Tab-separated table of C-alpha atoms and ligand atoms in Angstrom:
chain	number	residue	atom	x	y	z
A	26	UNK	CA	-49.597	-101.279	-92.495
A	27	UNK	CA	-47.789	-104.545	-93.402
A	28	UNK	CA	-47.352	-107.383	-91.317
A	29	UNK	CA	-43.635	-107.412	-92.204
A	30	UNK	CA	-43.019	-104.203	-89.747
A	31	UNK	CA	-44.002	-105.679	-86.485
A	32	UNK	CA	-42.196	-109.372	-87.138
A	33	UNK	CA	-38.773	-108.147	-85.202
A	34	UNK	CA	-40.431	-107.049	-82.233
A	35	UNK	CA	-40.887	-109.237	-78.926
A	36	UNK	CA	-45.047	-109.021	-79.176
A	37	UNK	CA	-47.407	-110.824	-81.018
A	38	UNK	CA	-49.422	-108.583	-83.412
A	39	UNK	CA	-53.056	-109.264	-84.047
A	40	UNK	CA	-54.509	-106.359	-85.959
A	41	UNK	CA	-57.991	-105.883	-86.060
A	42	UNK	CA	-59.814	-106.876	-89.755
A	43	UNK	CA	-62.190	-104.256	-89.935
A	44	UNK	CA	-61.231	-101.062	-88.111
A	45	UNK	CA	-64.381	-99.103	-86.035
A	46	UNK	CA	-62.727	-95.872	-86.603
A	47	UNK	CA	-65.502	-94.326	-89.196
A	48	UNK	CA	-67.968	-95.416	-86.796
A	49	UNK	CA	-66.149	-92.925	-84.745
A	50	UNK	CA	-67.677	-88.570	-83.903
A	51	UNK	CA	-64.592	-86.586	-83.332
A	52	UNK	CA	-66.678	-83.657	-83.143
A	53	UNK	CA	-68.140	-85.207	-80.154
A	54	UNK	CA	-65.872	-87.127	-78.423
A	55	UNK	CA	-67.114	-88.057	-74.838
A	56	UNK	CA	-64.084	-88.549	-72.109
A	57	UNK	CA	-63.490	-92.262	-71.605
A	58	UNK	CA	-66.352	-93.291	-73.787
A	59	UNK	CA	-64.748	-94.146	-76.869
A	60	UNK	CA	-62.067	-96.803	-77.212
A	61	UNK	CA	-59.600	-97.494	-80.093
A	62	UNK	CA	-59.293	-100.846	-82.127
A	63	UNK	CA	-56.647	-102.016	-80.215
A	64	UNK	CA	-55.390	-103.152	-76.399
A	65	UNK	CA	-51.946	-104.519	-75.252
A	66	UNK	CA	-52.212	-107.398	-73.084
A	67	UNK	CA	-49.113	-109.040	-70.959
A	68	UNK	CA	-49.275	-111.702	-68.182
A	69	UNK	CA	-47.065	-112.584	-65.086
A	70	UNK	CA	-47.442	-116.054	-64.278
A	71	UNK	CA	-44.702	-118.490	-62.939
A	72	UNK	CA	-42.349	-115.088	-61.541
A	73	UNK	CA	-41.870	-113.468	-64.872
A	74	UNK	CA	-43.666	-111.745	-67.657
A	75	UNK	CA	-44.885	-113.485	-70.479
A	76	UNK	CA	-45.508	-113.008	-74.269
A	77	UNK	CA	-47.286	-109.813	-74.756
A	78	UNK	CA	-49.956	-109.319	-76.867
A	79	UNK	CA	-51.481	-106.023	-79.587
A	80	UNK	CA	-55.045	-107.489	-80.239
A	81	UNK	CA	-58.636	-106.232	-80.573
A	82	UNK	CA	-60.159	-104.003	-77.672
A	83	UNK	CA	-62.680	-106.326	-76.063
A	84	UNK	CA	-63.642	-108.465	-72.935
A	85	UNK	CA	-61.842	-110.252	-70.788
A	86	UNK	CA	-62.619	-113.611	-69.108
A	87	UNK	CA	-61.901	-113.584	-65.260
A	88	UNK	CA	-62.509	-116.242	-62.454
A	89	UNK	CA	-64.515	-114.462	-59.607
A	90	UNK	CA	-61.994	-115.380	-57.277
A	91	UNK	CA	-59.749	-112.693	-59.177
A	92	UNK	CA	-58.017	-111.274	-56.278
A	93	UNK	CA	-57.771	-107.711	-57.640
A	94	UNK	CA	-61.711	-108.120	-56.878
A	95	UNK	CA	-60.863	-108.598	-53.247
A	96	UNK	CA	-58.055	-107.626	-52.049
A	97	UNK	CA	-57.245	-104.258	-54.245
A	98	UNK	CA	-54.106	-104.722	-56.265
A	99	UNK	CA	-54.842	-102.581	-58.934
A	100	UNK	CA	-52.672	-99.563	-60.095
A	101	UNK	CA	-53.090	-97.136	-63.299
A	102	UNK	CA	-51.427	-94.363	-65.458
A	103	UNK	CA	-52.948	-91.509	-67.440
A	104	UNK	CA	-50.823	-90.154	-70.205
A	105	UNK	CA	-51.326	-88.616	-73.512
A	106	UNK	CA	-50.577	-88.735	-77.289
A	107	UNK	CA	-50.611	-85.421	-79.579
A	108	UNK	CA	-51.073	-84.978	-83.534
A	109	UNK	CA	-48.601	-82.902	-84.734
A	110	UNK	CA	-48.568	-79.697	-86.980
A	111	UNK	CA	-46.480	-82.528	-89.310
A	112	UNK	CA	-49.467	-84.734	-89.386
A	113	UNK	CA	-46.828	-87.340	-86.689
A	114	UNK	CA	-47.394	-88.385	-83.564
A	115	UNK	CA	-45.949	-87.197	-79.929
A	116	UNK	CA	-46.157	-88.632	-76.854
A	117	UNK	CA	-45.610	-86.392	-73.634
A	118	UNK	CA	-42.632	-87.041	-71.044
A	119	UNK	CA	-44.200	-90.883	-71.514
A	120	UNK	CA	-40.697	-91.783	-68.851
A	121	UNK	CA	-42.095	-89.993	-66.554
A	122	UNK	CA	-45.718	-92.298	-66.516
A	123	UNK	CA	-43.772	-95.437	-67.112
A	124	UNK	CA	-41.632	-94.477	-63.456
A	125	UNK	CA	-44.058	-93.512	-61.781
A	126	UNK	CA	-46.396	-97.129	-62.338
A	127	UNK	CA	-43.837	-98.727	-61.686
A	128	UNK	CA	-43.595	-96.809	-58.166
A	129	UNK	CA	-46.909	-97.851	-57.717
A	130	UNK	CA	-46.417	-101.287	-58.453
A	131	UNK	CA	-43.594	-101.423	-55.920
A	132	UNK	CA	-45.808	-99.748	-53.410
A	133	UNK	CA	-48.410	-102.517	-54.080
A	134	UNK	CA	-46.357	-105.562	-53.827
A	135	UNK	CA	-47.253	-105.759	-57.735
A	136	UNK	CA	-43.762	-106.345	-60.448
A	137	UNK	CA	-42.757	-104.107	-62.407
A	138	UNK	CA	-43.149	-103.683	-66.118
A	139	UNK	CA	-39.450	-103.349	-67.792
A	140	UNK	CA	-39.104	-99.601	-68.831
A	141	UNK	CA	-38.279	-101.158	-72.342
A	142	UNK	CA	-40.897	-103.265	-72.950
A	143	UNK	CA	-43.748	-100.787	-71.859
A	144	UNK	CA	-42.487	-97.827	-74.323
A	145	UNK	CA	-42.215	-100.741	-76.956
A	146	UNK	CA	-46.396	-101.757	-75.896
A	147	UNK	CA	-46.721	-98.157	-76.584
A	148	UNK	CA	-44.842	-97.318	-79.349
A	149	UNK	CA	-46.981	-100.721	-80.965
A	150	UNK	CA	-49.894	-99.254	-80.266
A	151	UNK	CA	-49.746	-96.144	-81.376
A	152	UNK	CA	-48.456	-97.516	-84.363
A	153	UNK	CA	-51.039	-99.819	-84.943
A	154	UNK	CA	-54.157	-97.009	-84.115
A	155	UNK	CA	-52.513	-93.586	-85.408
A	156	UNK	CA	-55.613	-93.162	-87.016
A	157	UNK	CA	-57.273	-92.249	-83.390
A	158	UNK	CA	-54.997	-89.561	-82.498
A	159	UNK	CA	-57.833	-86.730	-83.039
A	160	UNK	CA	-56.297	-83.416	-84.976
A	161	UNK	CA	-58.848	-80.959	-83.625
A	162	UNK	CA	-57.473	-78.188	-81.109
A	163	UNK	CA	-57.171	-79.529	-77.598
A	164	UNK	CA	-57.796	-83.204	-78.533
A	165	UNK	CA	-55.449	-85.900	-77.895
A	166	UNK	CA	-55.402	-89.907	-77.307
A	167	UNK	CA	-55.962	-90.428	-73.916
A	168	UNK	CA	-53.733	-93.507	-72.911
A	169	UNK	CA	-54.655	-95.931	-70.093
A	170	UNK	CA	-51.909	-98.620	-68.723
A	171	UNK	CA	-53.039	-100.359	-65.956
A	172	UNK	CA	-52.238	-103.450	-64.027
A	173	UNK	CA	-53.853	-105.726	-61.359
A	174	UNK	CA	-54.002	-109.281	-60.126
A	175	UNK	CA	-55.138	-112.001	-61.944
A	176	UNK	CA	-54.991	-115.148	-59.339
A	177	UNK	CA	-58.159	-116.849	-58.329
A	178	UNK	CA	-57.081	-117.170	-54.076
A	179	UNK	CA	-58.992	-116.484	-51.007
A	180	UNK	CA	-56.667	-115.122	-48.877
A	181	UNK	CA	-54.425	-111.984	-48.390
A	182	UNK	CA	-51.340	-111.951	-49.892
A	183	UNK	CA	-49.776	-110.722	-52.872
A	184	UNK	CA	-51.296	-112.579	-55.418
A	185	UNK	CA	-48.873	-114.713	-57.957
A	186	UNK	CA	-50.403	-113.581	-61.093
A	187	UNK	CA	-51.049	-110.079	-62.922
A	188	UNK	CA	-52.246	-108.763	-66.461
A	189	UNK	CA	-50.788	-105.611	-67.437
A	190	UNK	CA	-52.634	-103.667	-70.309
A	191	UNK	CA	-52.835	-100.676	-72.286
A	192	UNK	CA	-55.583	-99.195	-74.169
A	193	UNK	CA	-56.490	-96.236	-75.774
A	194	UNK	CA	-59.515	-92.993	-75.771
A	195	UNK	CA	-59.394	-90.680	-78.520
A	196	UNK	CA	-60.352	-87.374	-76.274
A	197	UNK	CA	-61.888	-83.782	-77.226
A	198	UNK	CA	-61.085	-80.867	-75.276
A	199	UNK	CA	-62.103	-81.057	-71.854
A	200	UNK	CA	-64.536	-78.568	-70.335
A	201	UNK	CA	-62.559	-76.545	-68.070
A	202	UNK	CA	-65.591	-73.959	-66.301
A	203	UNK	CA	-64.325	-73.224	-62.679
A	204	UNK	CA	-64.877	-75.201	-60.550
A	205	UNK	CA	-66.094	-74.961	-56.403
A	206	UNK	CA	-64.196	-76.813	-54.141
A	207	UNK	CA	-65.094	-77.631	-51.270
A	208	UNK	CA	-62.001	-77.297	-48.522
A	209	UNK	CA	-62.308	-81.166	-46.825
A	210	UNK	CA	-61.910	-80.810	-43.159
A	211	UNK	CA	-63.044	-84.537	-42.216
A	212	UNK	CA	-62.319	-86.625	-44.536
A	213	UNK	CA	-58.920	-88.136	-45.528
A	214	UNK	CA	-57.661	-89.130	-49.526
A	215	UNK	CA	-54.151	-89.528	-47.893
A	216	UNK	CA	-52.172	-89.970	-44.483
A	217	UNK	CA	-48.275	-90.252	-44.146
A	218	UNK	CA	-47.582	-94.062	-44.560
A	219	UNK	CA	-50.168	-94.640	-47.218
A	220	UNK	CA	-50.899	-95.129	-50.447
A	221	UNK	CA	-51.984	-91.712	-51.716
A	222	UNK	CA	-49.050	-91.064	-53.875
A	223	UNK	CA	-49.169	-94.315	-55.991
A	224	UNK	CA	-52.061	-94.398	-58.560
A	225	UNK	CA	-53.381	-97.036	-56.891
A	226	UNK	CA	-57.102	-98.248	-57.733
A	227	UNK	CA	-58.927	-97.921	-54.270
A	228	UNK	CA	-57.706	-94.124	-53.641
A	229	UNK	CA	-60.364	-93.553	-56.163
A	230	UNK	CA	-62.756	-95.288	-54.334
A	231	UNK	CA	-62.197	-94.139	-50.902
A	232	UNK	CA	-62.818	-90.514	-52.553
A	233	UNK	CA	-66.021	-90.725	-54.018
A	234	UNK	CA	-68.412	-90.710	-51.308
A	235	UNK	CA	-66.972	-87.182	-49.425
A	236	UNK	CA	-66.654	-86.292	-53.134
A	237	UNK	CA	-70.440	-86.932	-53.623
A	238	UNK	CA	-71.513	-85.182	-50.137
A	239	UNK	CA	-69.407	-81.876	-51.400
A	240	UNK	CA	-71.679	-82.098	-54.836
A	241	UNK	CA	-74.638	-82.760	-52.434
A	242	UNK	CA	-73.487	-79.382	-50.304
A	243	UNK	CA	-73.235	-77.544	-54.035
A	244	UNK	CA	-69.564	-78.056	-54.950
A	245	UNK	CA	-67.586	-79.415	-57.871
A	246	UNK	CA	-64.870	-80.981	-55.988
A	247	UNK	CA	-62.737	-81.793	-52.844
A	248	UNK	CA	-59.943	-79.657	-51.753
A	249	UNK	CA	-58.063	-82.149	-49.552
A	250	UNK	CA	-56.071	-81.429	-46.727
A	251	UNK	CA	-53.593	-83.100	-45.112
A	252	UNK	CA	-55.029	-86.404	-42.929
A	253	UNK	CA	-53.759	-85.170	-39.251
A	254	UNK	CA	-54.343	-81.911	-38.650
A	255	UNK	CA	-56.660	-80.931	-41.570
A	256	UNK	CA	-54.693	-77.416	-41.924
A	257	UNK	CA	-52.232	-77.836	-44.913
A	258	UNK	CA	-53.569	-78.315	-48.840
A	259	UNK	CA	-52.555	-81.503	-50.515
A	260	UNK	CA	-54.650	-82.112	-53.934
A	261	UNK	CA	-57.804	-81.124	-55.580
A	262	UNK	CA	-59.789	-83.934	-56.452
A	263	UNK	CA	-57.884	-86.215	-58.561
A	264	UNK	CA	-55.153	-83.382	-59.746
A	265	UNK	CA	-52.276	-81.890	-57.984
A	266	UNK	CA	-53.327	-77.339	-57.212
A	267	UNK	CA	-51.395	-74.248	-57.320
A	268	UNK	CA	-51.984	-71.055	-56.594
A	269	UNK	CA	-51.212	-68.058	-57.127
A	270	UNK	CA	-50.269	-65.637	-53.748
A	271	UNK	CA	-48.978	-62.171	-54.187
A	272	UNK	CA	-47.724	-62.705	-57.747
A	273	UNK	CA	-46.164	-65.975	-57.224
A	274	UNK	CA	-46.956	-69.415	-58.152
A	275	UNK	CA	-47.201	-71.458	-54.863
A	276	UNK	CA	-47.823	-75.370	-55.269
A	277	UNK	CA	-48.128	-77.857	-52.299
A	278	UNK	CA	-44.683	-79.811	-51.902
A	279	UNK	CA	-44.784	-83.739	-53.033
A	280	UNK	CA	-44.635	-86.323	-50.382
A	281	UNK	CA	-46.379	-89.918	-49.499
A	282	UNK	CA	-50.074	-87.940	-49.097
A	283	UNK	CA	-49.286	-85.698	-52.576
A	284	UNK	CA	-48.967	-87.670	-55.865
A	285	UNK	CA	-45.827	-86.542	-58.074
A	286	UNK	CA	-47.960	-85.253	-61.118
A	287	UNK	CA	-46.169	-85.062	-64.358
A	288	UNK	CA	-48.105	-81.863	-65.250
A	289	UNK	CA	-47.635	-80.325	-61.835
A	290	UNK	CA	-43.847	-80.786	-62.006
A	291	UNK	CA	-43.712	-79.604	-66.028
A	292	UNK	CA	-45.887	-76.606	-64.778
A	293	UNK	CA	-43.099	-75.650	-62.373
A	294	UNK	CA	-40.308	-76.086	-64.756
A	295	UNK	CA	-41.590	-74.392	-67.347
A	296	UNK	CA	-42.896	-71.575	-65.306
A	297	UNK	CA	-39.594	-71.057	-64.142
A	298	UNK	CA	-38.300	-70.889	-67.021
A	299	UNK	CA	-40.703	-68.307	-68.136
A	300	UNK	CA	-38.915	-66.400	-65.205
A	301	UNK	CA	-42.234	-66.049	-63.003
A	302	UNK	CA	-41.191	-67.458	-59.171
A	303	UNK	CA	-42.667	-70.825	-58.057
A	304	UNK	CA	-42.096	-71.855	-54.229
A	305	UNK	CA	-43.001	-75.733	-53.344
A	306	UNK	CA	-43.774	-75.592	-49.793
A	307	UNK	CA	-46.332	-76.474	-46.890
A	308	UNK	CA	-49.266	-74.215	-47.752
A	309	UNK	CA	-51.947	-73.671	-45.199
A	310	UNK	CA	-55.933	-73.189	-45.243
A	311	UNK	CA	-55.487	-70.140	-43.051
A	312	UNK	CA	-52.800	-68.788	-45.222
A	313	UNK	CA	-55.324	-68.872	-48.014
A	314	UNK	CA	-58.021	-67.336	-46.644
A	315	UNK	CA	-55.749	-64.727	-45.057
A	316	UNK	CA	-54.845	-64.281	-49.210
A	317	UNK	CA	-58.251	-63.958	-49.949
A	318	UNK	CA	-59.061	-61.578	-47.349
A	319	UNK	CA	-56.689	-59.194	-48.457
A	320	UNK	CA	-56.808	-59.769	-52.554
A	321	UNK	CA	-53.417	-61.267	-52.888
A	322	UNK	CA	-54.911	-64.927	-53.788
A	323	UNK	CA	-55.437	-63.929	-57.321
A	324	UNK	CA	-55.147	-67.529	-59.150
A	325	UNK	CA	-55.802	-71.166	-57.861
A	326	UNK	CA	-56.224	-73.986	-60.109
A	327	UNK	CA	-55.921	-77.916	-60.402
A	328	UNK	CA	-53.199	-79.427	-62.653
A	329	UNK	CA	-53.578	-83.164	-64.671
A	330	UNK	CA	-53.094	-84.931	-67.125
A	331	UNK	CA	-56.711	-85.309	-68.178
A	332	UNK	CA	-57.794	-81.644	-68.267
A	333	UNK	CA	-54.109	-79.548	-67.923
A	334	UNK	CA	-55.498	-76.921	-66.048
A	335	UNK	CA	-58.583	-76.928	-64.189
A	336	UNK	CA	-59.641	-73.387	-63.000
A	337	UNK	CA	-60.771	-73.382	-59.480
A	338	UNK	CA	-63.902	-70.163	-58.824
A	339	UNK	CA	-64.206	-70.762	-55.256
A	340	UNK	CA	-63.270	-72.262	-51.998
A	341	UNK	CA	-65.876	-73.651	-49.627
A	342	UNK	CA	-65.367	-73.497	-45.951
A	343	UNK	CA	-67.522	-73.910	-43.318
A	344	UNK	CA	-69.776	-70.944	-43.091
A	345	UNK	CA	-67.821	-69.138	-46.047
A	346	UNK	CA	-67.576	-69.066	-49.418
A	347	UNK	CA	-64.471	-67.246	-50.983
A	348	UNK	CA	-64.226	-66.264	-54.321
A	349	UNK	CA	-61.491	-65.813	-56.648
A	350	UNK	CA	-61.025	-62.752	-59.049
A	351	UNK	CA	-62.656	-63.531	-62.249
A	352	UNK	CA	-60.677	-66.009	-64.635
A	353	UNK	CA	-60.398	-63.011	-67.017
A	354	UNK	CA	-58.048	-61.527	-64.959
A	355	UNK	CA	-55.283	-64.041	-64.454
A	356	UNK	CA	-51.951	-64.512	-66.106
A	357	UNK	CA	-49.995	-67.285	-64.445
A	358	UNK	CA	-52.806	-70.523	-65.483
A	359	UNK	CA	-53.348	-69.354	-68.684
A	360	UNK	CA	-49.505	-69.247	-69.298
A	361	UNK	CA	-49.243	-72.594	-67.639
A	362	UNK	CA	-51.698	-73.860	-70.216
A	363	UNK	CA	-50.294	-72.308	-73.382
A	364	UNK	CA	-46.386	-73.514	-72.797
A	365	UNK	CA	-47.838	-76.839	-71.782
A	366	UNK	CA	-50.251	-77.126	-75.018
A	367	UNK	CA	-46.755	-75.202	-76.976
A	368	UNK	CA	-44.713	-78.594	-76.034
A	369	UNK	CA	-47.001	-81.241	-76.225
A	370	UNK	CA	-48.836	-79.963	-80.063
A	371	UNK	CA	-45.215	-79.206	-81.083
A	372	UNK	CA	-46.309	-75.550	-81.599
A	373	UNK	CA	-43.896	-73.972	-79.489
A	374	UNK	CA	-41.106	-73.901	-77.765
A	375	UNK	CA	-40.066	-77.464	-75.639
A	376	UNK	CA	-36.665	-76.258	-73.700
A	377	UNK	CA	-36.537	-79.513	-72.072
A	378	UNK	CA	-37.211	-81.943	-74.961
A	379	UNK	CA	-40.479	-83.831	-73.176
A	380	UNK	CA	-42.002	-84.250	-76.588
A	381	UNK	CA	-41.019	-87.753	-77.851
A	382	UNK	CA	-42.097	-88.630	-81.428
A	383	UNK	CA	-43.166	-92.077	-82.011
B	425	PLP	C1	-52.961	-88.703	-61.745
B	425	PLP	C2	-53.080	-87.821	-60.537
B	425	PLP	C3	-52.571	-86.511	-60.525
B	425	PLP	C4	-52.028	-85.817	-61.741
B	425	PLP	O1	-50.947	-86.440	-62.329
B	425	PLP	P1	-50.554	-86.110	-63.843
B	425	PLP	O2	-49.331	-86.920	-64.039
B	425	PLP	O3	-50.304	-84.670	-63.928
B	425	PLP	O4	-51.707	-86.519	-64.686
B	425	PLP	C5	-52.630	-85.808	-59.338
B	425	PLP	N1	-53.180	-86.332	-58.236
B	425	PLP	C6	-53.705	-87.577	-58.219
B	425	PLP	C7	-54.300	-88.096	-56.967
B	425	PLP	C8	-53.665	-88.347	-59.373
B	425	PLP	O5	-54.184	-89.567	-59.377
């Protein structure tokens, strides 16, 4: 691509000289593992952004007084780019992501990237590594924005400085077997007044240790419940659940301890517009097991970005183990999965126009 084609936009362009791309085994593409030529880099310093930046994908240089290191301002996205029976490239509700981080960064005392300039940093980049948008079935470029803080002070506060960035994972499909979860009764991802609904770094953290007991225990993940009482469903792991209770799809209502997950809410609309009925409500442990008791739980399932639909075989409580009919049986996830995959591989129908070309 000539040089010529990026000189009217407000970035500087530094394209890689030799591209790594035929290095590259899309037949075996592990999540996260690979990562494309190129990274968008953008600095606050002195109470605005500066200059940003398309260059190589590569280290960084940071003082160890970095006060992301310390004190925890860190947020992230996840979002995706899909080939396109054309041979283009689509990105999926990408407004959606670039609301939401900025939601975050509000929540952190971080600034806010200009709607603008961050669908310009990704248009650029998409541009610029096209070539890494996989074409197999199910594969997609895995798109990571992130921000935290760059200034080197001891001492809490909101720090002064921040690098924003964007790269790039060219992804395979993602290995959906059922998975256990494990209904958490003790510990907390997310209590009313916290962070829990911004994608903010140390969620992550705080999770992995009851995650790792529940894999100790023989389960795949945490189903978390809400922080005070321990009696309502919030999340499954890292993605937003549904089920599926006498024929109808019931998902957990959003709030400060539920994230707002752009595949959750396009899972709803488009469900609805399939005609099946959704409720978003309160939706209890007891309630559950009452479903499973009696055969009317028929579906449950976790819903993200990174693997759409996540299949969920059993829930763990103390003393019990209930299972879920056998995968082969359900309707609702598998629908959810195949007007999802319609819109964002441009192979079927997209009532609400989420698929944006770039
Ligand atoms: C990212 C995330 C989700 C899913 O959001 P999507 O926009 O669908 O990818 C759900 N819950 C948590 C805690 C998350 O971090």
């Amino acid at each position: 691509m000539l040089m010529e084609d990026y000189t009217t936009l407000g970035f500087d362009i530094s394209p890689v000289h030799t591209s790594r791309l035929n290095d590259v085994d899309f037949d075996n593409l592990a999540f996260g593992k690979v990562f494309s030529d190129h990274m968008f880099v953008m600095d606050f310093a002195d109470g605005k952004w500066q200059r940003g930046e398309v260059s190589a994908f590569g280290p960084m240089t940071f003082s160890p007084a970095m006060m992301s290191l310390h004190y925890g301002q860190a947020i992230f996205e996840g979002m995706k780019a899909f080939r396109q029976p054309d041979g283009s490239v689509s990105l999926f509700r990408p407004g959606a992501n670039i609301k939401r981080f900025n939601f975050s960064a509000r929540r952190m005392s971080m600034p806010e990237v200009p709607e603008d300039v961050f669908m310009q940093a990704l248009v650029e980049m998409l541009k610029l590594d096209q070539g890494w948008v996989p074409s197999k079935a199910d594969s997609a470029l895995y798109i990571r924005p992130f921000m935290f803080a760059t200034e080197a002070h001891v001492g809490v506060r909101p720090s002064q400085r921040y690098r924003f960035c964007i790269f790039t994972c060219p992804v395979g499909a993602y290995y959906t077997k059922a998975v256990r979860v494990k209904v958490e009764q003790h510990f907390t991802r997310a209590a009313h007044g916290g962070t829990g609904a911004a994608k903010a770094a140390g969620n992550y953290a705080g999770s992995l240790y009851p995650t790792e007991l529940a894999k100790s225990e023989g389960y795949d993940q945490i189903l978390w419940t809400d922080a005070s009482t321990h009696t309502a469903v919030e999340e499954c792991g890292t993605m937003n659940v549904a089920f599926v209770i006498d024929g109808k799809m019931v998902v957990p209502k959003t709030s400060d301890t539920v994230l707002s997950g752009v595949t959750r809410a396009s899972a709803i609309h488009l469900m609805q517009h399939e005609g099946i009925d959704v409720e978003e409500r309160r939706v209890t442990v007891q309630e559950l097991v009452d479903a499973a008791e009696a055969g009317s739980l028929t579906e449950a399932f976790g819903l993200g970005t990174a693997a759409t639909v996540s299949p969920i075989c059993t829930l763990g409580l103390p003393g019990k183990d209930w299972d879920l009919p056998d995968f082969a049986t359900w309707t609702v996830a598998p629908t959810v999965k195949k007007s999802l995959d319609g819109v964002r591989y441009g192979t079927g129908e997209d009532p609400f126009g989420w698929n944006i070309p770039v």
